[in-house]
């Protein structure tokens, strides 16, 4: 927007104006709509702090956790990386993850979540990744 026109209306900041021609854009869009229903039942959240080699990436760990878990795992989020100090041996780092478990058709039991966590940890241990 021309600053002189903006000033006339009491606008003292830069304003950008544009026009979107939805008819043109809609022809380029994929019409397939995806819908994922909301869970009616409460989710269960767990945090895991893992000790890994410094060369291991977040993507590798995230893929492993998802592969090792069952269908109840809905979210894996890295929330902390710690390197240094004397908490673990040289060449290692700590990576902490927030996991969310949920099912659409029923509530999960603590035993089911514990079993899933144990399965994840056992699989990660085979890859040299330990629980902190």
XYZ file of N, CA, C and O in Angstrom:
528
model
N 0.860 -1.170 0.000
C 0.000 0.000 0.000
C 0.902 1.226 0.000
O 1.863 1.300 0.776
N 0.603 2.136 -0.823
C 1.363 3.377 -0.884
C 1.332 4.056 0.494
O 0.261 4.235 1.079
N 2.501 4.417 1.045
C 2.551 5.041 2.374
C 1.693 6.301 2.498
O 1.162 6.595 3.568
N 1.554 7.052 1.427
C 0.727 8.266 1.476
C -0.748 7.912 1.684
O -1.460 8.586 2.426
N -1.193 6.842 1.052
C -2.584 6.399 1.229
C -2.762 5.844 2.647
O -3.759 6.118 3.316
N -1.766 5.091 3.129
C -1.824 4.566 4.490
C -1.909 5.677 5.518
O -2.687 5.615 6.472
N -1.102 6.733 5.328
C -1.091 7.874 6.249
C -2.448 8.560 6.276
O -2.907 9.027 7.323
N -3.104 8.609 5.130
C -4.425 9.221 5.041
C -5.435 8.514 5.945
O -6.366 9.128 6.458
N -5.216 7.213 6.185
C -6.112 6.421 7.034
C -5.524 6.148 8.428
O -5.996 5.293 9.162
N -4.450 6.842 8.773
C -3.860 6.709 10.101
C -2.986 5.461 10.264
O -2.717 5.024 11.371
N -2.538 4.906 9.168
C -1.675 3.713 9.214
C -0.235 4.178 9.040
O 0.127 4.734 7.997
N 0.580 3.952 10.087
C 1.957 4.435 10.022
C 2.976 3.316 9.783
O 4.169 3.545 9.808
N 2.514 2.117 9.527
C 3.412 0.983 9.259
C 3.241 0.554 7.810
O 2.254 0.869 7.164
N 4.222 -0.228 7.325
C 4.133 -0.731 5.951
C 3.014 -1.767 5.878
O 2.909 -2.643 6.722
N 2.195 -1.659 4.878
C 1.083 -2.574 4.667
C 1.198 -3.125 3.249
O 1.464 -2.379 2.300
N 1.010 -4.428 3.134
C 1.072 -5.072 1.830
C -0.319 -5.540 1.450
O -1.054 -6.105 2.265
N -0.682 -5.312 0.228
C -1.994 -5.667 -0.269
C -1.801 -6.616 -1.444
O -0.906 -6.429 -2.262
N -2.634 -7.623 -1.502
C -2.558 -8.559 -2.613
C -3.922 -9.127 -2.922
O -4.872 -8.971 -2.158
N -3.997 -9.764 -4.058
C -5.248 -10.378 -4.474
C -4.967 -11.836 -4.806
O -3.994 -12.145 -5.506
N -5.780 -12.712 -4.286
C -5.642 -14.133 -4.570
C -6.819 -14.549 -5.431
O -7.971 -14.366 -5.054
N -6.510 -15.092 -6.591
C -7.552 -15.553 -7.504
C -7.802 -17.032 -7.214
O -7.118 -17.911 -7.745
N -8.776 -17.278 -6.347
C -9.047 -18.628 -5.893
C -9.412 -19.556 -7.055
O -9.022 -20.712 -7.068
N -10.117 -19.059 -8.034
C -10.502 -19.883 -9.174
C -9.304 -20.479 -9.885
O -9.309 -21.647 -10.276
N -8.245 -19.696 -10.027
C -7.023 -20.170 -10.681
C -6.292 -21.156 -9.778
O -5.857 -22.223 -10.215
N -6.159 -20.818 -8.495
C -5.432 -21.673 -7.545
C -6.160 -22.997 -7.336
O -5.536 -24.053 -7.269
N -7.470 -22.963 -7.242
C -8.228 -24.183 -6.953
C -8.045 -25.241 -8.032
O -8.135 -26.436 -7.763
N -7.759 -24.825 -9.252
C -7.531 -25.790 -10.337
C -6.210 -26.524 -10.147
O -6.027 -27.620 -10.661
N -5.278 -25.928 -9.406
C -3.970 -26.534 -9.178
C -3.937 -27.408 -7.920
O -3.014 -28.171 -7.718
N -4.920 -27.271 -7.064
C -4.924 -27.992 -5.800
C -5.417 -29.414 -5.963
O -6.270 -29.699 -6.803
N -4.905 -30.286 -5.132
C -5.386 -31.661 -5.077
C -6.708 -31.644 -4.321
O -6.779 -31.202 -3.191
N -7.730 -32.118 -4.908
C -9.073 -32.079 -4.309
C -9.273 -33.119 -3.220
O -10.276 -33.123 -2.541
N -8.343 -34.010 -3.052
C -8.480 -35.069 -2.056
C -8.341 -34.472 -0.657
O -7.296 -33.942 -0.293
N -9.393 -34.535 0.129
C -9.368 -34.026 1.490
C -9.062 -35.174 2.444
O -9.630 -36.264 2.327
N -8.179 -34.925 3.375
C -7.840 -35.931 4.369
C -8.407 -35.499 5.711
O -8.259 -34.358 6.113
N -9.038 -36.429 6.382
C -9.623 -36.144 7.683
C -9.149 -37.188 8.667
O -9.207 -38.386 8.394
N -8.676 -36.736 9.801
C -8.254 -37.628 10.871
C -9.106 -37.274 12.091
O -9.022 -36.155 12.592
N -9.933 -38.195 12.563
C -10.821 -37.865 13.678
C -10.059 -37.585 14.973
O -8.959 -38.090 15.191
N -10.666 -36.772 15.818
C -10.101 -36.489 17.133
C -10.337 -37.680 18.058
O -11.367 -38.340 17.981
N -9.392 -37.900 18.940
C -9.542 -38.979 19.915
C -10.555 -38.566 20.986
O -10.513 -37.443 21.486
N -11.446 -39.476 21.319
C -12.437 -39.228 22.368
C -11.876 -39.589 23.742
O -12.426 -39.208 24.756
N -10.800 -40.344 23.726
C -10.248 -40.877 24.968
C -8.946 -40.162 25.309
O -8.248 -39.664 24.419
N -8.590 -40.120 26.589
C -7.390 -39.376 26.990
C -6.109 -40.017 26.456
O -6.035 -41.228 26.282
N -5.145 -39.167 26.194
C -3.841 -39.659 25.760
C -2.957 -39.885 26.993
O -3.247 -39.396 28.078
N -1.883 -40.632 26.786
C -0.898 -40.888 27.840
C 0.425 -40.330 27.339
O 0.832 -40.605 26.213
N 1.089 -39.542 28.177
C 2.342 -38.907 27.790
C 3.489 -39.451 28.624
O 3.332 -39.674 29.825
N 4.613 -39.671 27.963
C 5.821 -40.142 28.637
C 7.023 -39.401 28.076
O 7.055 -39.060 26.900
N 8.009 -39.183 28.920
C 9.269 -38.586 28.501
C 10.380 -39.615 28.638
O 10.406 -40.373 29.624
N 11.260 -39.649 27.652
C 12.417 -40.539 27.675
C 13.672 -39.718 27.438
O 13.743 -38.965 26.463
N 14.665 -39.843 28.305
C 15.974 -39.231 28.097
C 16.912 -40.362 27.702
O 17.068 -41.344 28.436
N 17.512 -40.238 26.535
C 18.331 -41.300 25.974
C 19.781 -40.857 25.864
O 20.058 -39.706 25.512
N 20.707 -41.765 26.140
C 22.133 -41.505 25.956
C 22.533 -42.164 24.640
O 22.352 -43.370 24.461
N 23.051 -41.339 23.726
C 23.378 -41.803 22.381
C 24.759 -41.303 21.976
O 25.296 -40.365 22.577
N 25.330 -41.921 20.943
C 26.576 -41.408 20.373
C 26.310 -40.027 19.785
O 25.223 -39.770 19.262
N 27.312 -39.152 19.859
C 27.142 -37.790 19.350
C 26.789 -37.757 17.865
O 26.146 -36.831 17.404
N 27.181 -38.787 17.127
C 26.921 -38.797 15.686
C 25.482 -39.182 15.340
O 25.027 -38.963 14.223
N 24.734 -39.712 16.295
C 23.350 -40.119 16.053
C 22.471 -38.879 15.921
O 22.569 -37.954 16.725
N 21.598 -38.880 14.917
C 20.743 -37.713 14.668
C 19.344 -37.915 15.254
O 18.916 -39.043 15.505
N 18.659 -36.803 15.408
C 17.271 -36.832 15.868
C 16.411 -37.674 14.920
O 15.592 -38.480 15.345
N 16.595 -37.483 13.629
C 15.801 -38.213 12.642
C 15.950 -39.714 12.781
O 14.972 -40.463 12.664
N 17.161 -40.178 13.040
C 17.401 -41.619 13.208
C 16.656 -42.157 14.427
O 16.026 -43.215 14.367
N 16.728 -41.411 15.519
C 16.048 -41.859 16.744
C 14.538 -41.812 16.557
O 13.834 -42.755 16.931
N 14.028 -40.746 15.983
C 12.586 -40.622 15.772
C 12.061 -41.768 14.912
O 11.038 -42.387 15.232
N 12.768 -42.076 13.819
C 12.345 -43.187 12.962
C 12.364 -44.510 13.723
O 11.453 -45.331 13.589
N 13.390 -44.724 14.531
C 13.489 -45.961 15.315
C 12.344 -46.077 16.305
O 11.729 -47.136 16.432
N 12.047 -45.002 17.016
C 10.963 -45.028 18.000
C 9.641 -45.352 17.311
O 8.880 -46.203 17.782
N 9.374 -44.710 16.188
C 8.123 -44.956 15.470
C 8.044 -46.387 14.953
O 6.987 -47.013 14.996
N 9.164 -46.908 14.472
C 9.197 -48.272 13.940
C 9.010 -49.307 15.051
O 8.351 -50.324 14.854
N 9.568 -49.028 16.221
C 9.512 -49.974 17.334
C 8.182 -49.952 18.077
O 7.830 -50.911 18.751
N 7.451 -48.865 17.967
C 6.205 -48.714 18.703
C 5.041 -49.335 17.948
O 5.123 -49.640 16.767
N 3.928 -49.479 18.650
C 2.704 -49.938 17.993
C 1.906 -48.724 17.511
O 2.364 -47.585 17.599
N 0.698 -48.960 17.033
C -0.119 -47.894 16.439
C -0.601 -46.846 17.445
O -1.111 -45.806 17.050
N -0.426 -47.096 18.738
C -0.910 -46.134 19.731
C -0.016 -44.906 19.867
O -0.428 -43.892 20.416
N 1.209 -44.960 19.348
C 2.106 -43.801 19.398
C 1.649 -42.779 18.362
O 1.623 -43.060 17.169
N 1.253 -41.590 18.825
C 0.753 -40.568 17.905
C 1.715 -39.389 17.745
O 1.580 -38.609 16.814
N 2.692 -39.257 18.649
C 3.578 -38.098 18.569
C 4.923 -38.405 19.224
O 4.970 -39.015 20.292
N 5.996 -37.960 18.568
C 7.361 -38.044 19.097
C 7.969 -36.662 18.932
O 8.059 -36.153 17.823
N 8.376 -36.054 20.051
C 8.909 -34.695 19.984
C 10.205 -34.593 20.784
O 10.240 -34.913 21.971
N 11.273 -34.155 20.118
C 12.544 -33.893 20.789
C 12.418 -32.587 21.559
O 12.000 -31.576 21.009
N 12.743 -32.605 22.872
C 12.641 -31.355 23.624
C 13.930 -30.950 24.325
O 14.008 -29.850 24.875
N 14.973 -31.791 24.278
C 16.222 -31.389 24.925
C 17.389 -32.190 24.374
O 17.257 -33.392 24.116
N 18.515 -31.509 24.192
C 19.783 -32.163 23.862
C 20.807 -31.626 24.841
O 20.922 -30.416 25.031
N 21.549 -32.542 25.483
C 22.575 -32.126 26.433
C 23.884 -32.804 26.069
O 23.940 -34.020 25.904
N 24.918 -32.001 25.910
C 26.251 -32.517 25.638
C 27.208 -31.926 26.657
O 27.059 -30.789 27.068
N 28.195 -32.696 27.028
C 29.207 -32.196 27.943
C 28.958 -32.644 29.366
O 28.083 -33.445 29.642
N 29.752 -32.114 30.260
C 29.622 -32.492 31.659
C 30.158 -33.886 31.895
O 30.784 -34.502 31.040
N 29.911 -34.380 33.080
C 30.443 -35.690 33.470
C 29.334 -36.710 33.696
O 29.510 -37.685 34.388
N 28.170 -36.470 33.114
C 27.047 -37.388 33.303
C 27.219 -38.692 32.548
O 26.696 -39.720 32.948
N 27.927 -38.650 31.424
C 28.140 -39.850 30.636
C 29.485 -39.757 29.942
O 30.130 -38.715 29.944
N 29.900 -40.855 29.339
C 31.245 -40.930 28.777
C 31.440 -40.007 27.579
O 30.485 -39.543 26.957
N 32.695 -39.775 27.258
C 33.075 -38.931 26.124
C 32.487 -39.495 24.827
O 32.407 -40.703 24.645
N 32.043 -38.602 23.952
C 31.487 -39.024 22.672
C 29.999 -39.335 22.730
O 29.420 -39.804 21.759
N 29.373 -39.061 23.882
C 27.941 -39.330 24.054
C 27.194 -38.017 24.307
O 27.769 -37.013 24.686
N 25.890 -38.063 24.087
C 25.015 -36.936 24.392
C 23.681 -37.485 24.877
O 23.363 -38.655 24.677
N 22.915 -36.627 25.513
C 21.582 -36.996 25.973
C 20.563 -36.301 25.082
O 20.689 -35.108 24.797
N 19.563 -37.067 24.640
C 18.469 -36.512 23.843
C 17.169 -36.925 24.528
O 16.938 -38.102 24.774
N 16.344 -35.939 24.855
C 15.105 -36.214 25.583
C 13.906 -36.056 24.646
O 13.808 -35.074 23.906
N 13.008 -37.022 24.727
C 11.837 -37.068 23.850
C 10.546 -37.105 24.650
O 10.467 -37.756 25.688
N 9.544 -36.434 24.122
C 8.193 -36.451 24.680
C 7.342 -37.320 23.750
O 7.234 -37.025 22.559
N 6.780 -38.401 24.285
C 5.965 -39.330 23.500
C 4.514 -39.224 23.940
O 4.225 -39.120 25.127
N 3.608 -39.277 22.978
C 2.177 -39.245 23.265
C 1.555 -40.497 22.654
O 1.759 -40.795 21.469
N 0.789 -41.219 23.487
C 0.110 -42.437 23.066
C -1.396 -42.224 23.176
O -1.873 -41.637 24.144
N -2.140 -42.730 22.188
C -3.591 -42.578 22.208
C -4.212 -43.549 21.212
O -3.601 -43.888 20.201
N -5.437 -43.963 21.500
C -6.223 -44.777 20.575
C -7.559 -44.087 20.349
O -8.073 -43.403 21.233
N -8.134 -44.280 19.176
C -9.419 -43.652 18.859
C -10.603 -44.384 19.476
O -11.640 -43.783 19.728
N -10.460 -45.686 19.709
C -11.622 -46.491 20.113
C -11.711 -46.811 21.602
O -12.716 -47.327 22.064
N -10.657 -46.496 22.369
C -10.685 -46.804 23.804
C -9.509 -46.142 24.517
O -8.580 -45.648 23.879
N -9.566 -46.162 25.843
C -8.459 -45.657 26.644
C -7.356 -46.708 26.717
O -7.630 -47.905 26.733
N -6.134 -46.249 26.754
C -5.002 -47.142 26.947
C -4.815 -47.403 28.441
O -5.047 -46.517 29.258
N -4.362 -48.587 28.780
C -4.023 -48.877 30.173
C -2.556 -48.527 30.395
O -1.768 -48.469 29.443
N -2.193 -48.303 31.636
C -0.790 -48.033 31.972
C 0.083 -49.217 31.561
O 1.209 -49.033 31.100
N -0.451 -50.426 31.719
C 0.305 -51.633 31.362
C 0.618 -51.653 29.864
O 1.721 -52.032 29.453
N -0.350 -51.253 29.042
C -0.127 -51.226 27.600
C 0.955 -50.210 27.233
O 1.825 -50.488 26.402
N 0.899 -49.053 27.857
C 1.896 -48.022 27.571
C 3.269 -48.470 28.069
O 4.276 -48.328 27.368
N 3.316 -49.046 29.276
C 4.584 -49.552 29.818
C 5.185 -50.614 28.902
O 6.391 -50.622 28.649
N 4.347 -51.496 28.388
C 4.801 -52.552 27.483
C 5.369 -51.944 26.197
O 6.414 -52.369 25.697
N 4.690 -50.935 25.685
C 5.159 -50.255 24.478
C 6.494 -49.553 24.728
O 7.414 -49.645 23.908
N 6.609 -48.863 25.855
C 7.863 -48.186 26.211
C 8.992 -49.207 26.330
O 10.095 -48.986 25.817
N 8.731 -50.322 26.998
C 9.759 -51.368 27.151
C 10.195 -51.921 25.796
O 11.380 -52.162 25.565
N 9.242 -52.114 24.899
C 9.550 -52.604 23.548
C 10.432 -51.592 22.817
O 11.411 -51.967 22.168
N 10.109 -50.314 22.947
C 10.914 -49.258 22.328
C 12.324 -49.258 22.905
O 13.314 -49.241 22.166
N 12.423 -49.298 24.234
C 13.736 -49.250 24.887
C 14.592 -50.466 24.546
O 15.807 -50.349 24.352
N 13.974 -51.642 24.462
C 14.726 -52.851 24.095
C 15.269 -52.744 22.678
O 16.412 -53.105 22.405
N 14.437 -52.235 21.772
C 14.889 -52.045 20.389
C 15.990 -51.013 20.277
O 16.951 -51.191 19.527
N 15.868 -49.921 21.027
C 16.903 -48.882 21.015
C 18.208 -49.401 21.616
O 19.294 -49.056 21.148
N 18.095 -50.241 22.647
C 19.290 -50.807 23.300
C 20.107 -51.631 22.295
O 21.323 -51.589 22.309
N 19.407 -52.335 21.413
C 20.100 -53.119 20.368
C 20.872 -52.210 19.412
O 21.789 -52.660 18.750
N 20.483 -50.947 19.355
C 21.158 -49.966 18.500
C 22.214 -49.175 19.277
O 22.772 -48.192 18.765
N 22.446 -49.567 20.544
C 23.435 -48.876 21.362
C 22.923 -47.629 22.035
O 23.706 -46.803 22.488
N 21.600 -47.486 22.091
C 20.984 -46.310 22.721
C 20.407 -46.728 24.068
O 19.609 -47.650 24.134
N 20.835 -46.050 25.113
C 20.440 -46.420 26.477
C 19.541 -45.373 27.105
O 19.632 -44.185 26.781
N 18.710 -45.809 28.025
C 17.914 -44.888 28.832
C 18.832 -44.197 29.817
O 19.675 -44.838 30.442
N 18.719 -42.896 29.933
C 19.587 -42.132 30.833
C 19.212 -42.364 32.275
O 18.114 -42.489 32.660
